[in-house]
Tab-separated table of C-alpha atoms and ligand atoms in Angstrom:
chain	number	residue	atom	x	y	z
T	13	UNK	CA	-20.578	11.584	-23.693
T	14	UNK	CA	-18.612	8.359	-24.248
T	15	UNK	CA	-20.112	5.065	-23.120
T	16	UNK	CA	-17.885	2.247	-21.965
T	17	UNK	CA	-16.403	0.648	-25.097
T	18	UNK	CA	-17.143	-3.131	-25.239
T	19	UNK	CA	-13.438	-3.785	-25.868
T	20	UNK	CA	-12.534	-2.209	-22.502
T	21	UNK	CA	-12.253	-4.202	-19.266
T	22	UNK	CA	-15.799	-4.510	-17.941
T	23	UNK	CA	-15.185	-3.591	-14.305
T	24	UNK	CA	-12.988	-1.963	-11.685
T	25	UNK	CA	-11.877	-3.833	-8.604
T	26	UNK	CA	-10.729	-3.300	-5.036
T	27	UNK	CA	-10.498	-5.619	-2.029
T	28	UNK	CA	-11.557	-4.498	1.421
T	29	UNK	CA	-10.378	-5.923	4.744
T	30	UNK	CA	-12.170	-4.838	7.886
T	31	UNK	CA	-10.655	-5.567	11.289
T	32	UNK	CA	-12.803	-6.291	14.336
T	33	UNK	CA	-11.403	-3.163	16.017
T	34	UNK	CA	-11.790	0.370	14.703
T	35	UNK	CA	-8.718	2.133	13.372
T	36	UNK	CA	-7.314	4.026	10.402
T	37	UNK	CA	-8.915	3.810	6.971
T	38	UNK	CA	-6.020	3.070	4.583
T	39	UNK	CA	-6.153	2.506	0.823
T	40	UNK	CA	-3.155	1.202	-1.142
T	41	UNK	CA	-3.156	1.565	-4.920
T	42	UNK	CA	-1.089	0.082	-7.747
T	43	UNK	CA	-0.957	0.505	-11.541
T	44	UNK	CA	-2.453	3.995	-11.607
T	45	UNK	CA	-0.041	4.046	-14.539
T	46	UNK	CA	-0.581	0.784	-16.414
T	47	UNK	CA	3.095	0.076	-17.147
T	48	UNK	CA	4.073	0.461	-13.458
T	49	UNK	CA	3.437	-3.022	-12.142
T	50	UNK	CA	5.520	-3.233	-8.937
T	51	UNK	CA	2.609	-2.014	-6.801
T	52	UNK	CA	0.229	-4.615	-8.252
T	53	UNK	CA	2.735	-7.405	-7.512
T	54	UNK	CA	3.317	-6.185	-3.939
T	55	UNK	CA	-0.392	-5.655	-3.212
T	56	UNK	CA	-1.237	-9.168	-4.415
T	57	UNK	CA	1.490	-10.536	-2.131
T	58	UNK	CA	-0.102	-8.715	0.817
T	59	UNK	CA	-3.553	-10.020	-0.195
T	60	UNK	CA	-2.247	-13.597	-0.240
T	61	UNK	CA	-0.638	-13.131	3.186
T	62	UNK	CA	-3.839	-11.669	4.656
T	63	UNK	CA	-5.833	-14.577	3.272
T	64	UNK	CA	-3.328	-17.157	4.546
T	65	UNK	CA	-3.039	-15.491	7.962
T	66	UNK	CA	0.655	-14.620	7.583
T	67	UNK	CA	-0.458	-10.989	8.007
T	68	UNK	CA	-3.285	-10.185	10.424
T	69	UNK	CA	-5.200	-6.921	10.326
T	70	UNK	CA	-5.770	-5.960	13.970
T	71	UNK	CA	-7.368	-2.532	13.549
T	72	UNK	CA	-9.043	-0.383	10.937
T	73	UNK	CA	-10.052	-0.823	7.352
T	74	UNK	CA	-7.637	-1.683	4.563
T	75	UNK	CA	-8.628	-1.352	0.918
T	76	UNK	CA	-6.278	-2.777	-1.701
T	77	UNK	CA	-6.576	-1.844	-5.384
T	78	UNK	CA	-3.761	-3.649	-7.223
T	79	UNK	CA	-4.739	-2.392	-10.687
T	80	UNK	CA	-6.376	1.025	-10.673
T	81	UNK	CA	-6.248	1.521	-14.459
T	82	UNK	CA	-7.095	-1.919	-15.891
T	83	UNK	CA	-7.136	-0.899	-19.576
T	84	UNK	CA	-3.730	0.797	-19.402
T	85	UNK	CA	-2.484	-2.260	-17.477
T	86	UNK	CA	-3.744	-4.630	-20.208
T	87	UNK	CA	-2.121	-2.421	-22.845
T	88	UNK	CA	1.112	-2.218	-20.841
T	89	UNK	CA	1.215	1.555	-21.169
T	90	UNK	CA	1.144	4.616	-18.912
T	91	UNK	CA	-2.430	5.642	-19.724
T	92	UNK	CA	-5.142	4.165	-21.940
T	93	UNK	CA	-6.363	7.451	-23.428
T	94	UNK	CA	-4.670	9.952	-21.124
T	95	UNK	CA	-2.686	10.218	-17.874
T	96	UNK	CA	-5.041	9.229	-15.031
T	97	UNK	CA	-2.770	10.967	-12.521
T	98	UNK	CA	-3.514	14.450	-13.932
T	99	UNK	CA	-6.835	16.350	-13.902
T	100	UNK	CA	-8.158	13.653	-11.540
T	101	UNK	CA	-11.762	14.407	-10.554
T	102	UNK	CA	-15.191	12.824	-10.984
T	103	UNK	CA	-17.168	14.072	-13.979
T	104	UNK	CA	-20.833	13.928	-15.051
T	105	UNK	CA	-19.817	13.694	-18.708
T	106	UNK	CA	-16.969	11.177	-19.083
T	107	UNK	CA	-15.094	11.688	-22.358
T	108	UNK	CA	-12.399	9.042	-22.160
T	109	UNK	CA	-11.590	5.794	-20.358
T	110	UNK	CA	-9.695	7.577	-17.576
T	111	UNK	CA	-12.807	9.658	-16.822
T	112	UNK	CA	-14.620	6.387	-16.080
T	113	UNK	CA	-11.756	5.269	-13.852
T	114	UNK	CA	-11.954	8.602	-12.005
T	115	UNK	CA	-15.690	8.190	-11.422
T	116	UNK	CA	-14.980	4.886	-9.665
T	117	UNK	CA	-11.720	5.863	-7.957
T	118	UNK	CA	-12.458	9.309	-6.528
T	119	UNK	CA	-15.412	8.285	-4.314
T	120	UNK	CA	-13.393	5.255	-3.187
T	121	UNK	CA	-10.438	7.451	-2.156
T	122	UNK	CA	-12.792	9.787	-0.312
T	123	UNK	CA	-13.946	6.919	1.936
T	124	UNK	CA	-10.414	6.672	3.363
T	125	UNK	CA	-8.122	8.904	5.387
T	126	UNK	CA	-4.716	7.676	4.186
T	127	UNK	CA	-3.493	6.714	0.698
T	128	UNK	CA	-0.275	4.938	-0.240
T	129	UNK	CA	0.053	5.073	-4.047
T	130	UNK	CA	2.735	2.830	-5.579
T	131	UNK	CA	4.500	3.828	-8.785
T	132	UNK	CA	7.746	3.267	-10.715
T	133	UNK	CA	9.680	5.500	-13.114
T	134	UNK	CA	11.224	5.497	-16.590
T	135	UNK	CA	14.945	6.272	-16.103
T	136	UNK	CA	17.323	4.450	-13.737
T	137	UNK	CA	17.488	5.826	-10.190
T	138	UNK	CA	16.872	5.297	-6.482
T	139	UNK	CA	13.363	4.963	-5.024
T	140	UNK	CA	11.865	8.123	-3.499
T	141	UNK	CA	8.675	9.370	-1.902
T	142	UNK	CA	6.535	12.385	-2.829
T	143	UNK	CA	5.434	14.529	0.109
T	144	UNK	CA	2.511	16.943	-0.063
T	145	UNK	CA	2.866	20.607	0.864
T	146	UNK	CA	3.762	21.986	4.255
T	147	UNK	CA	0.741	22.896	6.369
T	148	UNK	CA	-0.835	26.003	4.841
T	149	UNK	CA	-4.162	27.754	4.300
T	150	UNK	CA	-3.417	28.990	0.786
T	151	UNK	CA	-5.765	28.682	-2.190
T	152	UNK	CA	-3.824	26.092	-4.219
T	153	UNK	CA	-3.543	23.169	-1.797
T	154	UNK	CA	-4.542	23.975	1.789
T	155	UNK	CA	-3.282	21.257	4.149
T	156	UNK	CA	-3.036	20.373	7.835
T	157	UNK	CA	-1.469	16.873	7.943
T	158	UNK	CA	2.142	17.508	6.866
T	159	UNK	CA	3.555	16.011	10.080
T	160	UNK	CA	1.676	12.744	9.490
T	161	UNK	CA	2.969	12.488	5.933
T	162	UNK	CA	6.535	13.233	7.074
T	163	UNK	CA	6.360	10.620	9.840
T	164	UNK	CA	5.139	7.909	7.460
T	165	UNK	CA	7.578	8.933	4.711
T	166	UNK	CA	10.455	8.287	7.130
T	167	UNK	CA	9.262	4.743	7.644
T	168	UNK	CA	8.716	3.566	4.075
T	169	UNK	CA	12.305	2.358	3.714
T	170	UNK	CA	13.542	4.960	1.217
T	171	UNK	CA	16.165	7.689	1.689
T	172	UNK	CA	14.954	10.431	-0.634
T	173	UNK	CA	11.856	12.648	-0.688
T	174	UNK	CA	10.508	15.234	-3.131
T	175	UNK	CA	7.940	17.991	-2.574
T	176	UNK	CA	6.666	21.015	-4.513
T	177	UNK	CA	4.574	19.049	-7.005
T	178	UNK	CA	1.345	21.035	-7.290
T	179	UNK	CA	2.923	24.481	-7.043
T	180	UNK	CA	5.355	23.552	-9.830
T	181	UNK	CA	2.492	22.303	-11.968
T	182	UNK	CA	0.557	25.517	-11.434
T	183	UNK	CA	3.540	27.312	-12.955
T	184	UNK	CA	3.522	24.979	-15.985
T	185	UNK	CA	-0.231	25.423	-16.455
T	186	UNK	CA	0.107	29.210	-16.457
T	187	UNK	CA	2.745	28.938	-19.196
T	188	UNK	CA	0.732	26.496	-21.308
T	189	UNK	CA	-2.190	28.920	-21.353
T	190	UNK	CA	0.139	31.465	-22.956
T	191	UNK	CA	1.502	29.074	-25.577
T	192	UNK	CA	-0.889	26.166	-26.208
T	193	UNK	CA	0.358	23.007	-27.978
T	194	UNK	CA	-1.650	20.022	-29.310
T	195	UNK	CA	-5.312	19.389	-30.121
T	196	UNK	CA	-8.297	21.052	-28.426
T	197	UNK	CA	-8.914	18.301	-25.842
T	198	UNK	CA	-5.219	18.062	-24.957
T	199	UNK	CA	-4.956	21.867	-24.725
T	200	UNK	CA	-7.982	21.990	-22.428
T	201	UNK	CA	-6.499	19.290	-20.158
T	202	UNK	CA	-2.985	20.741	-20.144
T	203	UNK	CA	-4.236	24.244	-19.271
T	204	UNK	CA	-6.735	23.146	-16.578
T	205	UNK	CA	-5.908	24.490	-13.126
T	206	UNK	CA	-6.473	20.931	-11.866
T	207	UNK	CA	-3.793	19.597	-14.227
T	208	UNK	CA	-1.442	18.654	-11.380
T	209	UNK	CA	-4.164	16.888	-9.371
T	210	UNK	CA	-3.501	13.169	-9.159
T	211	UNK	CA	-4.402	10.570	-6.564
T	212	UNK	CA	-2.569	12.165	-3.624
T	213	UNK	CA	-3.738	15.713	-4.372
T	214	UNK	CA	-7.314	14.462	-4.691
T	215	UNK	CA	-6.977	12.644	-1.372
T	216	UNK	CA	-5.774	15.831	0.350
T	217	UNK	CA	-8.631	17.816	-1.225
T	218	UNK	CA	-11.011	15.413	0.546
T	219	UNK	CA	-9.443	15.970	3.972
T	220	UNK	CA	-7.103	12.972	3.886
T	221	UNK	CA	-3.346	12.618	3.570
T	222	UNK	CA	-1.291	10.633	1.117
T	223	UNK	CA	2.099	9.579	-0.170
T	224	UNK	CA	3.217	8.498	-3.614
T	225	UNK	CA	6.106	6.053	-3.494
T	226	UNK	CA	8.250	5.743	-6.617
T	227	UNK	CA	9.695	2.248	-6.087
T	228	UNK	CA	12.421	2.224	-8.773
T	229	UNK	CA	12.722	1.870	-12.519
T	230	UNK	CA	9.774	0.136	-14.228
T	231	UNK	CA	11.708	-3.087	-14.882
T	232	UNK	CA	13.805	-3.096	-11.686
T	233	UNK	CA	13.367	-6.560	-10.115
T	234	UNK	CA	13.786	-4.964	-6.651
T	235	UNK	CA	10.847	-2.557	-7.111
T	236	UNK	CA	8.106	-5.010	-5.987
T	237	UNK	CA	10.080	-5.644	-2.767
T	238	UNK	CA	10.412	-1.889	-2.158
T	239	UNK	CA	6.641	-1.603	-2.615
T	240	UNK	CA	5.895	-4.592	-0.362
T	241	UNK	CA	8.152	-3.318	2.427
T	242	UNK	CA	6.433	0.083	2.238
T	243	UNK	CA	2.957	-1.455	2.588
T	244	UNK	CA	3.955	-3.571	5.603
T	245	UNK	CA	5.777	-0.636	7.241
T	246	UNK	CA	2.719	1.565	6.691
T	247	UNK	CA	0.437	-1.012	8.307
T	248	UNK	CA	2.843	-1.268	11.268
T	249	UNK	CA	3.233	2.516	11.632
T	250	UNK	CA	-0.553	2.999	11.628
T	251	UNK	CA	-1.052	0.205	14.180
T	252	UNK	CA	-3.071	-1.892	11.734
T	253	UNK	CA	-0.934	-5.043	12.145
T	254	UNK	CA	0.665	-6.356	15.339
T	255	UNK	CA	4.221	-5.219	14.563
T	256	UNK	CA	6.421	-2.515	16.111
T	257	UNK	CA	6.485	0.939	14.522
T	258	UNK	CA	9.528	0.895	12.181
T	259	UNK	CA	12.403	3.155	13.206
T	260	UNK	CA	12.292	6.488	11.336
T	261	UNK	CA	15.192	7.103	8.969
T	262	UNK	CA	16.672	10.332	7.670
T	263	UNK	CA	15.296	11.627	4.401
T	264	UNK	CA	17.046	13.909	1.953
T	265	UNK	CA	14.421	16.310	0.612
T	266	UNK	CA	14.398	17.974	-2.808
T	267	UNK	CA	11.848	20.637	-3.712
T	268	UNK	CA	10.612	20.869	-7.289
T	269	UNK	CA	10.456	24.466	-8.436
T	270	UNK	CA	10.503	24.430	-12.236
T	271	UNK	CA	8.943	22.327	-14.997
T	272	UNK	CA	9.952	22.589	-18.635
T	273	UNK	CA	7.610	21.265	-21.341
T	274	UNK	CA	8.494	19.674	-24.612
T	275	UNK	CA	7.359	22.092	-27.295
T	276	UNK	CA	7.985	19.872	-30.287
T	277	UNK	CA	8.424	16.110	-30.629
T	278	UNK	CA	11.886	16.835	-32.074
T	279	UNK	CA	13.117	18.615	-28.894
T	280	UNK	CA	15.923	16.456	-27.505
T	281	UNK	CA	18.223	16.122	-24.512
T	282	UNK	CA	21.942	16.875	-24.666
T	283	UNK	CA	22.560	13.540	-22.961
T	284	UNK	CA	20.802	10.664	-21.197
T	285	UNK	CA	19.897	12.373	-17.935
T	286	UNK	CA	19.198	10.366	-14.805
T	287	UNK	CA	16.910	11.768	-12.118
T	288	UNK	CA	18.798	13.878	-9.563
T	289	UNK	CA	21.767	14.477	-11.864
T	290	UNK	CA	23.341	17.835	-10.961
T	291	UNK	CA	23.237	20.610	-13.576
T	292	UNK	CA	25.226	23.838	-13.244
T	293	UNK	CA	23.834	27.262	-14.060
T	294	UNK	CA	24.068	27.778	-17.826
T	295	UNK	CA	24.704	24.080	-18.568
T	296	UNK	CA	23.051	22.798	-21.718
T	297	UNK	CA	20.230	20.384	-20.838
T	298	UNK	CA	18.870	19.927	-24.343
T	299	UNK	CA	17.896	21.676	-27.522
T	300	UNK	CA	14.663	22.674	-29.197
T	301	UNK	CA	13.606	21.470	-32.639
T	302	UNK	CA	14.884	24.764	-34.122
T	303	UNK	CA	18.298	24.228	-32.532
T	304	UNK	CA	17.863	26.715	-29.646
T	305	UNK	CA	19.689	25.590	-26.504
T	306	UNK	CA	17.753	24.814	-23.317
T	307	UNK	CA	20.072	25.664	-20.419
T	308	UNK	CA	19.826	25.402	-16.630
T	309	UNK	CA	18.710	28.768	-15.154
T	310	UNK	CA	20.552	27.996	-11.893
T	311	UNK	CA	22.487	25.208	-10.167
T	312	UNK	CA	19.905	22.456	-9.697
T	313	UNK	CA	19.105	18.793	-9.964
T	314	UNK	CA	17.264	17.523	-13.018
T	315	UNK	CA	14.313	15.336	-12.082
T	316	UNK	CA	12.044	12.998	-14.133
T	317	UNK	CA	13.733	13.646	-17.475
T	318	UNK	CA	11.356	12.127	-20.039
T	319	UNK	CA	12.807	11.859	-23.539
T	320	UNK	CA	9.516	10.281	-24.668
T	321	UNK	CA	7.309	13.179	-23.497
T	322	UNK	CA	4.753	14.450	-25.998
T	323	UNK	CA	4.807	18.048	-27.232
T	324	UNK	CA	2.941	20.242	-24.726
T	325	UNK	CA	3.709	17.964	-21.782
T	326	UNK	CA	6.371	17.972	-19.093
T	327	UNK	CA	9.850	17.200	-20.432
T	328	UNK	CA	11.883	17.585	-17.225
T	329	UNK	CA	11.763	19.263	-13.818
T	330	UNK	CA	14.329	21.113	-11.738
T	331	UNK	CA	14.692	20.684	-7.979
T	332	UNK	CA	16.757	22.277	-5.227
T	333	UNK	CA	17.611	21.083	-1.711
T	334	UNK	CA	15.108	21.841	1.037
T	335	UNK	CA	15.660	22.201	4.771
T	336	UNK	CA	12.005	21.400	5.526
T	337	UNK	CA	12.806	18.116	7.289
T	338	UNK	CA	15.876	19.294	9.182
T	339	UNK	CA	13.924	20.083	12.317
T	340	UNK	CA	12.974	16.409	12.363
T	341	UNK	CA	16.514	15.183	11.856
T	342	UNK	CA	16.554	14.979	8.065
T	343	UNK	CA	19.785	15.459	6.183
T	344	UNK	CA	20.216	18.571	4.070
T	345	UNK	CA	20.718	17.444	0.497
I	13	LIG	ZN1	3.522	6.571	-12.163
């Protein structure tokens, strides 16, 4: 079991605001990935406004955690020793820094009913929101709050939504068990059934509901404003500040259905893909280290292409349009 290394940040931190009137229990998180700083900037802006009285909490409990992974944040990288937003669960025998973060974060999440988790992404593209599953009583991710997530997603100020996360990961995990890549610890993590469990999935497993907002490219100067607007709109929608519920806007929904791993560090893309680029059936997406072509199995959109992915980890995803939100007035992609 690994103790905390003396070179690591010595503590974790969150800030709690309690209104005089009961209401929702909301937690907003930033820098779950240490190089995604827009959420930290936006959360600190909200903290300053709460302290100055420019924002007034009128109901409920608000917990703000601007930097969830302080070591990765100090290092300016996605994770310190691994990706915190995978295999997220408390553990009695922490093996790496992210295990210590999880042991602080998971009980904190469980004290709340709603999570807004603020991220940014690698390649250029528009902001989008991750929805959880539809209501279901299946084994993978049973859920009963889809309507709440959809209603909030429509008010965050973005036009695009993505679902299908955990089911797509389950597919990737099943494949990795057949063809493991990497060292023993990495293999164990990559092939764990909980591999796809990050902050929002953990929140749902505890009876809550949650959205991940991807606010733009890491360095996009507009991303902190996207994050800030989403926090304020969430507070208004939940009745936690004295502001009208924002008008819902149409969302175009894409469902992830396929994940393709890098198998070798020398696997490479055929071109610089941008998230939501269209690919036609049979189109060459990239090639393996041995020269074998990786082609689209069907007409799709390519999502989260990551040329820097490590062997054994997700290289890109495929998504297709979903009519899930049409009943609520969403546009079909
Ligand atoms: Zn992220």
